[in-house]
Short mmCIF file of N, CA, C and O and ligand atoms in Angstrom, two decimals:
data_model
loop_
_atom_site.label_atom_id
_atom_site.label_comp_id
_atom_site.label_asym_id
_atom_site.label_seq_id
_atom_site.Cartn_x
_atom_site.Cartn_y
_atom_site.Cartn_z
N MET A 105 31.45 9.84 -23.18
CA MET A 105 30.43 9.69 -22.12
C MET A 105 30.70 8.40 -21.35
O MET A 105 30.83 7.35 -21.96
N PRO A 106 30.82 8.46 -20.02
CA PRO A 106 31.13 7.24 -19.27
C PRO A 106 30.00 6.24 -19.36
O PRO A 106 28.83 6.61 -19.47
N GLY A 107 30.35 4.96 -19.32
CA GLY A 107 29.35 3.91 -19.36
C GLY A 107 28.78 3.66 -17.99
O GLY A 107 29.10 4.36 -17.03
N PRO A 108 27.92 2.63 -17.87
CA PRO A 108 27.34 2.31 -16.58
C PRO A 108 28.42 1.89 -15.59
O PRO A 108 29.44 1.31 -15.96
N ARG A 109 28.21 2.20 -14.30
CA ARG A 109 29.12 1.78 -13.24
C ARG A 109 28.59 0.47 -12.68
O ARG A 109 27.45 0.42 -12.23
N GLU A 110 29.42 -0.51 -12.68
CA GLU A 110 28.97 -1.85 -12.25
C GLU A 110 28.55 -1.86 -10.79
O GLU A 110 27.70 -2.64 -10.38
N ASP A 111 29.13 -0.95 -10.00
CA ASP A 111 28.80 -0.93 -8.57
C ASP A 111 27.68 0.06 -8.24
O ASP A 111 27.44 0.32 -7.06
N CYS A 112 27.01 0.58 -9.26
CA CYS A 112 26.00 1.62 -9.02
C CYS A 112 24.59 1.03 -9.13
O CYS A 112 24.20 0.55 -10.19
N LEU A 113 23.85 1.11 -8.03
CA LEU A 113 22.48 0.58 -8.01
C LEU A 113 21.62 1.21 -9.09
O LEU A 113 20.84 0.51 -9.76
N PHE A 114 21.73 2.50 -9.28
CA PHE A 114 20.82 3.15 -10.23
C PHE A 114 21.24 2.88 -11.68
O PHE A 114 20.38 2.86 -12.56
N CYS A 115 22.53 2.69 -11.95
CA CYS A 115 22.91 2.24 -13.31
C CYS A 115 22.24 0.90 -13.61
O CYS A 115 21.79 0.65 -14.73
N LYS A 116 22.17 0.04 -12.58
CA LYS A 116 21.51 -1.26 -12.74
C LYS A 116 20.01 -1.05 -12.96
O LYS A 116 19.41 -1.67 -13.85
N LEU A 117 19.41 -0.16 -12.19
CA LEU A 117 17.97 0.09 -12.36
C LEU A 117 17.66 0.69 -13.72
O LEU A 117 16.63 0.38 -14.31
N VAL A 118 18.54 1.57 -14.21
CA VAL A 118 18.34 2.15 -15.54
C VAL A 118 18.20 1.04 -16.58
O VAL A 118 17.37 1.11 -17.48
N ARG A 119 18.99 -0.03 -16.39
CA ARG A 119 18.95 -1.14 -17.35
C ARG A 119 17.79 -2.08 -17.08
O ARG A 119 17.21 -2.64 -18.02
N GLU A 120 17.42 -2.26 -15.80
CA GLU A 120 16.53 -3.39 -15.46
C GLU A 120 15.17 -3.00 -14.92
O GLU A 120 14.25 -3.81 -14.96
N ALA A 121 15.03 -1.80 -14.37
CA ALA A 121 13.76 -1.47 -13.69
C ALA A 121 12.67 -1.22 -14.72
O ALA A 121 12.92 -0.81 -15.86
N GLU A 122 11.45 -1.47 -14.27
CA GLU A 122 10.30 -1.11 -15.10
C GLU A 122 10.10 0.39 -14.94
O GLU A 122 9.76 0.87 -13.85
N ALA A 123 10.35 1.13 -16.00
CA ALA A 123 10.32 2.58 -15.91
C ALA A 123 8.88 3.09 -16.01
O ALA A 123 8.07 2.55 -16.76
N VAL A 124 8.58 4.12 -15.25
CA VAL A 124 7.32 4.85 -15.40
C VAL A 124 7.37 5.61 -16.72
O VAL A 124 6.36 5.75 -17.42
N ARG A 125 8.55 6.09 -17.07
CA ARG A 125 8.70 6.92 -18.25
C ARG A 125 10.17 6.88 -18.66
O ARG A 125 11.05 6.85 -17.79
N ARG A 126 10.42 6.87 -19.93
CA ARG A 126 11.80 6.81 -20.39
C ARG A 126 11.86 7.55 -21.72
O ARG A 126 11.09 7.26 -22.63
N ALA A 127 12.71 8.54 -21.81
CA ALA A 127 12.85 9.30 -23.05
C ALA A 127 14.10 10.14 -22.96
O ALA A 127 14.50 10.57 -21.87
N ASP A 128 14.74 10.35 -24.11
CA ASP A 128 15.68 11.45 -24.21
C ASP A 128 16.88 11.33 -23.28
O ASP A 128 17.46 12.33 -22.86
N GLY A 129 17.22 10.07 -22.89
CA GLY A 129 18.37 9.89 -22.02
C GLY A 129 18.05 9.95 -20.54
O GLY A 129 18.96 9.90 -19.70
N PHE A 130 16.75 10.03 -20.20
CA PHE A 130 16.33 10.09 -18.80
C PHE A 130 15.30 9.02 -18.53
O PHE A 130 14.61 8.56 -19.43
N VAL A 131 15.20 8.63 -17.25
CA VAL A 131 14.24 7.61 -16.88
C VAL A 131 13.59 8.00 -15.55
O VAL A 131 14.22 8.61 -14.69
N ALA A 132 12.30 7.68 -15.43
CA ALA A 132 11.57 7.89 -14.17
C ALA A 132 11.16 6.52 -13.65
O ALA A 132 10.63 5.70 -14.40
N ILE A 133 11.45 6.30 -12.36
CA ILE A 133 11.06 5.04 -11.71
C ILE A 133 10.33 5.36 -10.41
O ILE A 133 10.46 6.45 -9.87
N ALA A 134 9.56 4.38 -9.94
CA ALA A 134 8.89 4.55 -8.64
C ALA A 134 9.90 4.33 -7.52
O ALA A 134 10.69 3.38 -7.57
N ASP A 135 9.86 5.20 -6.51
CA ASP A 135 10.73 5.01 -5.35
C ASP A 135 10.27 3.77 -4.58
O ASP A 135 9.07 3.56 -4.36
N ILE A 136 11.21 2.96 -4.15
CA ILE A 136 10.89 1.70 -3.46
C ILE A 136 10.33 1.96 -2.06
O ILE A 136 9.66 1.08 -1.49
N ASN A 137 10.57 3.13 -1.52
CA ASN A 137 10.14 3.48 -0.15
C ASN A 137 9.42 4.84 -0.19
O ASN A 137 9.94 5.85 0.29
N PRO A 138 8.22 4.84 -0.79
CA PRO A 138 7.58 6.13 -1.10
C PRO A 138 7.24 6.94 0.15
O PRO A 138 6.75 6.42 1.14
N GLN A 139 7.52 8.23 0.07
CA GLN A 139 7.25 9.17 1.16
C GLN A 139 5.99 9.98 0.91
O GLN A 139 5.66 10.88 1.68
N ALA A 140 5.28 9.68 -0.17
CA ALA A 140 4.04 10.37 -0.53
C ALA A 140 3.30 9.43 -1.48
O ALA A 140 3.90 8.47 -2.01
N PRO A 141 1.99 9.67 -1.71
CA PRO A 141 1.23 8.79 -2.62
C PRO A 141 1.90 8.66 -3.99
O PRO A 141 1.84 7.59 -4.61
N VAL A 142 2.47 9.75 -4.48
CA VAL A 142 3.30 9.68 -5.69
C VAL A 142 4.73 10.02 -5.28
O VAL A 142 4.97 11.08 -4.70
N HIS A 143 5.64 9.11 -5.51
CA HIS A 143 7.06 9.37 -5.22
C HIS A 143 7.87 8.72 -6.34
O HIS A 143 8.05 7.50 -6.38
N LEU A 144 8.30 9.57 -7.26
CA LEU A 144 9.07 9.11 -8.41
C LEU A 144 10.50 9.62 -8.31
O LEU A 144 10.76 10.65 -7.67
N LEU A 145 11.40 8.92 -8.96
CA LEU A 145 12.79 9.35 -9.09
C LEU A 145 13.09 9.53 -10.57
O LEU A 145 12.74 8.65 -11.38
N VAL A 146 13.67 10.65 -10.90
CA VAL A 146 14.11 10.90 -12.29
C VAL A 146 15.62 10.87 -12.30
O VAL A 146 16.26 11.57 -11.49
N LEU A 147 16.19 10.09 -13.20
CA LEU A 147 17.64 10.01 -13.28
C LEU A 147 18.12 10.00 -14.72
O LEU A 147 17.41 9.52 -15.60
N PRO A 148 19.30 10.55 -14.93
CA PRO A 148 19.90 10.42 -16.25
C PRO A 148 20.31 8.97 -16.47
O PRO A 148 20.76 8.30 -15.53
N GLU A 149 20.14 8.49 -17.69
CA GLU A 149 20.57 7.11 -17.98
C GLU A 149 22.08 6.99 -17.84
O GLU A 149 22.57 5.96 -17.38
N ARG A 150 22.80 8.01 -18.20
CA ARG A 150 24.26 7.95 -18.03
C ARG A 150 24.60 8.19 -16.57
O ARG A 150 23.88 8.90 -15.87
N HIS A 151 25.70 7.61 -16.12
CA HIS A 151 26.07 7.78 -14.72
C HIS A 151 26.59 9.19 -14.47
O HIS A 151 27.54 9.64 -15.11
N VAL A 152 25.96 9.86 -13.50
CA VAL A 152 26.39 11.17 -13.02
C VAL A 152 26.35 11.05 -11.50
O VAL A 152 25.34 10.64 -10.93
N ASP A 153 27.44 11.40 -10.81
CA ASP A 153 27.51 11.16 -9.36
C ASP A 153 26.49 11.98 -8.57
O ASP A 153 25.77 11.43 -7.74
N THR A 154 26.48 13.27 -8.79
CA THR A 154 25.66 14.16 -7.95
C THR A 154 25.19 15.37 -8.75
O THR A 154 25.69 15.66 -9.84
N PHE A 155 24.28 16.09 -8.13
CA PHE A 155 23.78 17.35 -8.70
C PHE A 155 24.91 18.35 -8.93
O PHE A 155 24.83 19.19 -9.83
N ARG A 156 25.98 18.26 -8.14
CA ARG A 156 27.11 19.19 -8.35
C ARG A 156 27.62 19.12 -9.77
O ARG A 156 28.07 20.10 -10.33
N ASP A 157 27.52 17.93 -10.37
CA ASP A 157 28.04 17.73 -11.73
C ASP A 157 27.19 18.42 -12.79
O ASP A 157 27.61 18.53 -13.95
N VAL A 158 26.00 18.87 -12.41
CA VAL A 158 25.15 19.57 -13.38
C VAL A 158 25.85 20.84 -13.87
O VAL A 158 25.61 21.31 -14.99
N ALA A 159 26.73 21.38 -13.04
CA ALA A 159 27.50 22.56 -13.46
C ALA A 159 28.29 22.30 -14.74
O ALA A 159 28.59 23.24 -15.48
N GLU A 160 28.62 21.04 -14.98
CA GLU A 160 29.42 20.68 -16.17
C GLU A 160 28.54 20.19 -17.32
O GLU A 160 29.06 19.83 -18.38
N PHE A 161 27.22 20.12 -17.13
CA PHE A 161 26.36 19.63 -18.21
C PHE A 161 26.35 20.63 -19.36
O PHE A 161 26.39 21.85 -19.14
N PRO A 162 26.26 20.12 -20.59
CA PRO A 162 25.93 21.03 -21.69
C PRO A 162 24.57 21.66 -21.39
O PRO A 162 23.69 20.99 -20.83
N PRO A 163 24.40 22.94 -21.73
CA PRO A 163 23.15 23.62 -21.39
C PRO A 163 21.91 22.88 -21.89
O PRO A 163 20.90 22.83 -21.18
N ASP A 164 21.99 22.28 -23.05
CA ASP A 164 20.78 21.62 -23.57
C ASP A 164 20.42 20.39 -22.73
O ASP A 164 19.25 20.10 -22.54
N GLU A 165 21.42 19.70 -22.19
CA GLU A 165 21.12 18.52 -21.38
C GLU A 165 20.47 18.93 -20.05
O GLU A 165 19.52 18.29 -19.58
N ALA A 166 20.97 19.99 -19.45
CA ALA A 166 20.38 20.49 -18.21
C ALA A 166 18.92 20.91 -18.45
O ALA A 166 18.03 20.59 -17.65
N GLN A 167 18.69 21.57 -19.56
CA GLN A 167 17.33 22.02 -19.88
C GLN A 167 16.42 20.81 -20.12
O GLN A 167 15.28 20.76 -19.63
N ARG A 168 16.93 19.82 -20.86
CA ARG A 168 16.11 18.63 -21.16
C ARG A 168 15.81 17.84 -19.89
O ARG A 168 14.74 17.26 -19.76
N MET A 169 16.77 17.82 -18.96
CA MET A 169 16.53 17.10 -17.71
C MET A 169 15.40 17.77 -16.92
O MET A 169 14.49 17.09 -16.42
N LEU A 170 15.45 19.10 -16.83
CA LEU A 170 14.38 19.81 -16.11
C LEU A 170 13.05 19.60 -16.78
O LEU A 170 12.02 19.39 -16.12
N ALA A 171 13.03 19.65 -18.11
CA ALA A 171 11.78 19.44 -18.84
C ALA A 171 11.25 18.03 -18.57
O ALA A 171 10.04 17.84 -18.38
N PHE A 172 12.14 17.07 -18.51
CA PHE A 172 11.72 15.68 -18.25
C PHE A 172 11.10 15.57 -16.86
O PHE A 172 10.09 14.88 -16.68
N VAL A 173 11.67 16.25 -15.88
CA VAL A 173 11.09 16.24 -14.53
C VAL A 173 9.68 16.82 -14.56
O VAL A 173 8.72 16.22 -14.05
N ALA A 174 9.53 17.98 -15.19
CA ALA A 174 8.21 18.63 -15.24
C ALA A 174 7.20 17.79 -16.02
O ALA A 174 6.05 17.65 -15.60
N GLU A 175 7.64 17.21 -17.13
CA GLU A 175 6.72 16.38 -17.94
C GLU A 175 6.32 15.12 -17.19
O GLU A 175 5.18 14.67 -17.28
N THR A 176 7.25 14.54 -16.46
CA THR A 176 6.94 13.33 -15.69
C THR A 176 5.89 13.63 -14.63
O THR A 176 4.94 12.86 -14.45
N ALA A 177 6.05 14.75 -13.93
CA ALA A 177 5.06 15.13 -12.92
C ALA A 177 3.69 15.34 -13.58
O ALA A 177 2.67 14.83 -13.10
N ALA A 178 3.67 16.06 -14.68
CA ALA A 178 2.40 16.34 -15.36
C ALA A 178 1.75 15.05 -15.84
O ALA A 178 0.54 14.84 -15.66
N GLU A 179 2.53 14.15 -16.41
CA GLU A 179 1.97 12.89 -16.92
C GLU A 179 1.52 11.98 -15.78
O GLU A 179 0.72 11.07 -16.01
N SER A 180 2.02 12.23 -14.58
CA SER A 180 1.58 11.46 -13.42
C SER A 180 0.35 12.09 -12.78
O SER A 180 -0.09 11.64 -11.71
N GLY A 181 -0.18 13.14 -13.39
CA GLY A 181 -1.41 13.75 -12.92
C GLY A 181 -1.20 14.81 -11.86
O GLY A 181 -2.16 15.27 -11.25
N LEU A 182 0.05 15.20 -11.66
CA LEU A 182 0.35 16.18 -10.61
C LEU A 182 0.37 17.60 -11.18
O LEU A 182 0.96 17.84 -12.24
N THR A 183 -0.28 18.51 -10.48
CA THR A 183 -0.11 19.94 -10.78
C THR A 183 0.70 20.60 -9.68
O THR A 183 1.51 21.48 -9.94
N ASP A 184 0.45 20.15 -8.42
CA ASP A 184 1.17 20.69 -7.27
C ASP A 184 2.01 19.56 -6.69
O ASP A 184 1.50 18.46 -6.45
N TYR A 185 3.25 19.81 -6.47
CA TYR A 185 4.15 18.74 -6.03
C TYR A 185 5.44 19.36 -5.54
O TYR A 185 5.64 20.58 -5.58
N ARG A 186 6.33 18.52 -5.06
CA ARG A 186 7.64 18.97 -4.58
C ARG A 186 8.73 18.23 -5.35
O ARG A 186 8.60 17.02 -5.60
N VAL A 187 9.76 18.95 -5.71
CA VAL A 187 10.94 18.37 -6.37
C VAL A 187 12.13 18.58 -5.45
O VAL A 187 12.35 19.70 -4.98
N ILE A 188 12.84 17.50 -5.17
CA ILE A 188 13.97 17.56 -4.24
C ILE A 188 15.17 16.86 -4.87
O ILE A 188 15.02 15.80 -5.49
N VAL A 189 16.34 17.44 -4.67
CA VAL A 189 17.59 16.74 -4.96
C VAL A 189 18.45 16.81 -3.70
O VAL A 189 18.76 17.91 -3.22
N ASN A 190 18.80 15.67 -3.16
CA ASN A 190 19.72 15.61 -2.03
C ASN A 190 21.14 15.56 -2.59
O ASN A 190 21.42 14.76 -3.49
N VAL A 191 22.01 16.40 -2.06
CA VAL A 191 23.35 16.54 -2.64
C VAL A 191 24.41 16.22 -1.58
O VAL A 191 24.56 16.98 -0.61
N GLY A 192 25.08 15.10 -1.76
CA GLY A 192 26.14 14.68 -0.83
C GLY A 192 25.55 14.08 0.43
O GLY A 192 24.37 14.29 0.76
N PRO A 193 26.37 13.33 1.15
CA PRO A 193 25.88 12.65 2.37
C PRO A 193 25.25 13.63 3.36
O PRO A 193 24.21 13.33 3.94
N GLY A 194 25.85 14.80 3.50
CA GLY A 194 25.31 15.79 4.43
C GLY A 194 23.99 16.38 3.97
O GLY A 194 23.24 16.95 4.77
N GLY A 195 23.70 16.24 2.67
CA GLY A 195 22.42 16.70 2.12
C GLY A 195 21.40 15.58 2.04
O GLY A 195 20.31 15.79 1.50
N GLY A 196 21.77 14.41 2.56
CA GLY A 196 20.82 13.30 2.58
C GLY A 196 20.92 12.36 1.40
O GLY A 196 20.10 11.45 1.26
N GLN A 197 21.93 12.55 0.54
CA GLN A 197 22.07 11.66 -0.62
C GLN A 197 22.61 10.31 -0.16
O GLN A 197 23.64 10.26 0.54
N THR A 198 21.92 9.24 -0.54
CA THR A 198 22.35 7.89 -0.17
C THR A 198 22.72 7.06 -1.38
O THR A 198 23.43 6.05 -1.24
N VAL A 199 22.24 7.43 -2.55
CA VAL A 199 22.60 6.73 -3.79
C VAL A 199 23.32 7.74 -4.68
O VAL A 199 22.75 8.80 -5.01
N PHE A 200 24.55 7.41 -5.06
CA PHE A 200 25.41 8.40 -5.71
C PHE A 200 25.35 8.28 -7.22
O PHE A 200 26.36 8.11 -7.90
N HIS A 201 24.12 8.38 -7.70
CA HIS A 201 23.79 8.55 -9.12
C HIS A 201 22.68 9.60 -9.11
O HIS A 201 21.63 9.37 -8.50
N LEU A 202 22.96 10.73 -9.72
CA LEU A 202 22.04 11.88 -9.66
C LEU A 202 20.58 11.48 -9.85
O LEU A 202 20.26 10.75 -10.80
N HIS A 203 19.73 11.96 -8.97
CA HIS A 203 18.29 11.71 -9.13
C HIS A 203 17.49 12.83 -8.50
O HIS A 203 17.89 13.41 -7.48
N TRP A 204 16.36 13.09 -9.10
CA TRP A 204 15.40 14.09 -8.64
C TRP A 204 14.22 13.35 -8.04
O TRP A 204 13.66 12.45 -8.69
N HIS A 205 13.84 13.71 -6.83
CA HIS A 205 12.62 13.16 -6.24
C HIS A 205 11.44 14.03 -6.67
O HIS A 205 11.50 15.26 -6.56
N ILE A 206 10.38 13.40 -7.14
CA ILE A 206 9.10 14.08 -7.37
C ILE A 206 8.12 13.51 -6.35
O ILE A 206 7.88 12.30 -6.34
N LEU A 207 7.60 14.37 -5.48
CA LEU A 207 6.70 13.94 -4.41
C LEU A 207 5.38 14.68 -4.55
O LEU A 207 5.36 15.92 -4.67
N GLY A 208 4.28 13.94 -4.49
CA GLY A 208 2.98 14.60 -4.58
C GLY A 208 1.86 13.66 -4.24
O GLY A 208 2.07 12.53 -3.79
N GLY A 209 0.65 14.16 -4.44
CA GLY A 209 -0.53 13.36 -4.15
C GLY A 209 -1.05 13.57 -2.74
O GLY A 209 -2.03 12.95 -2.33
N ARG A 210 -0.39 14.43 -2.00
CA ARG A 210 -0.88 14.90 -0.69
C ARG A 210 -0.37 16.31 -0.52
O ARG A 210 0.56 16.74 -1.24
N PRO A 211 -0.97 17.07 0.41
CA PRO A 211 -0.43 18.42 0.64
C PRO A 211 1.03 18.33 1.07
O PRO A 211 1.35 17.60 2.02
N MET A 212 1.89 19.05 0.39
CA MET A 212 3.33 18.91 0.65
C MET A 212 3.87 20.10 1.42
O MET A 212 5.07 20.18 1.67
N GLY A 213 3.00 21.03 1.80
CA GLY A 213 3.48 22.30 2.33
C GLY A 213 3.93 22.29 3.77
O GLY A 213 4.55 23.23 4.23
N GLU A 214 3.59 21.23 4.49
CA GLU A 214 3.76 21.32 5.94
C GLU A 214 5.15 20.96 6.44
O GLU A 214 5.54 21.34 7.53
N THR A 215 5.88 20.20 5.67
CA THR A 215 7.25 19.85 6.07
C THR A 215 8.20 20.24 4.95
O THR A 215 7.82 20.24 3.78
N LEU A 216 9.41 20.56 5.35
CA LEU A 216 10.40 20.83 4.31
C LEU A 216 10.90 19.56 3.77
O LEU A 216 10.98 18.84 3.12
P1 LIG B 250 18.60 9.80 -1.80
O1 LIG B 250 18.55 9.61 -0.31
O2 LIG B 250 18.21 11.18 -2.25
O3 LIG B 250 19.93 9.35 -2.38
O4 LIG B 250 17.46 8.90 -2.39
C1 LIG B 250 17.63 7.54 -2.68
C2 LIG B 250 16.25 7.02 -2.91
O5 LIG B 250 16.37 5.80 -3.62
C3 LIG B 250 15.47 6.72 -1.63
O6 LIG B 250 14.26 7.48 -1.63
C4 LIG B 250 15.22 5.21 -1.71
O7 LIG B 250 13.96 4.84 -1.22
C5 LIG B 250 15.34 4.96 -3.21
N1 LIG B 250 15.71 3.60 -3.58
C6 LIG B 250 16.69 2.84 -3.04
N2 LIG B 250 16.75 1.63 -3.64
C7 LIG B 250 15.78 1.64 -4.60
C8 LIG B 250 15.32 0.70 -5.56
N3 LIG B 250 15.88 -0.51 -5.68
N4 LIG B 250 14.29 1.05 -6.38
C9 LIG B 250 13.72 2.26 -6.26
N5 LIG B 250 14.11 3.21 -5.39
C10 LIG B 250 15.11 2.90 -4.56
ZN1 LIG B 251 25.08 5.09 -11.89
#
């Protein structure tokens, strides 16, 4: 398993940020520029470049990551929310360490 990337902002945050939740190899942090009343990021503690790499995950890790996203939303008091992963620069990804956005706390239906 690759170690942290010294040039990766999120590898640094995994080590240093105050996590909202941390378990099972995953961490949830508050987004620094929230787009909704609740805006969390879920990331694997190990460095993974993009969602494309999920194709290579062991099935149990992919399942645990999804469960962590759902549990984080529930523990944040959300029942209705949006989960987004931006994939590659053309998909809006700006930080190249896999992360899931959890957005909620306002009606999310009006914009994609
Ligand atoms: P993306 O565009 O999908 O790669 O999302 C990157 C997200 O990381 C954006 O929503 C940023 O606001 C967020 N972000 C950037 N720097 C930090 C930071 N230091 N702490 C928390 N979130 C950050
Ligand atoms: Zn990283």
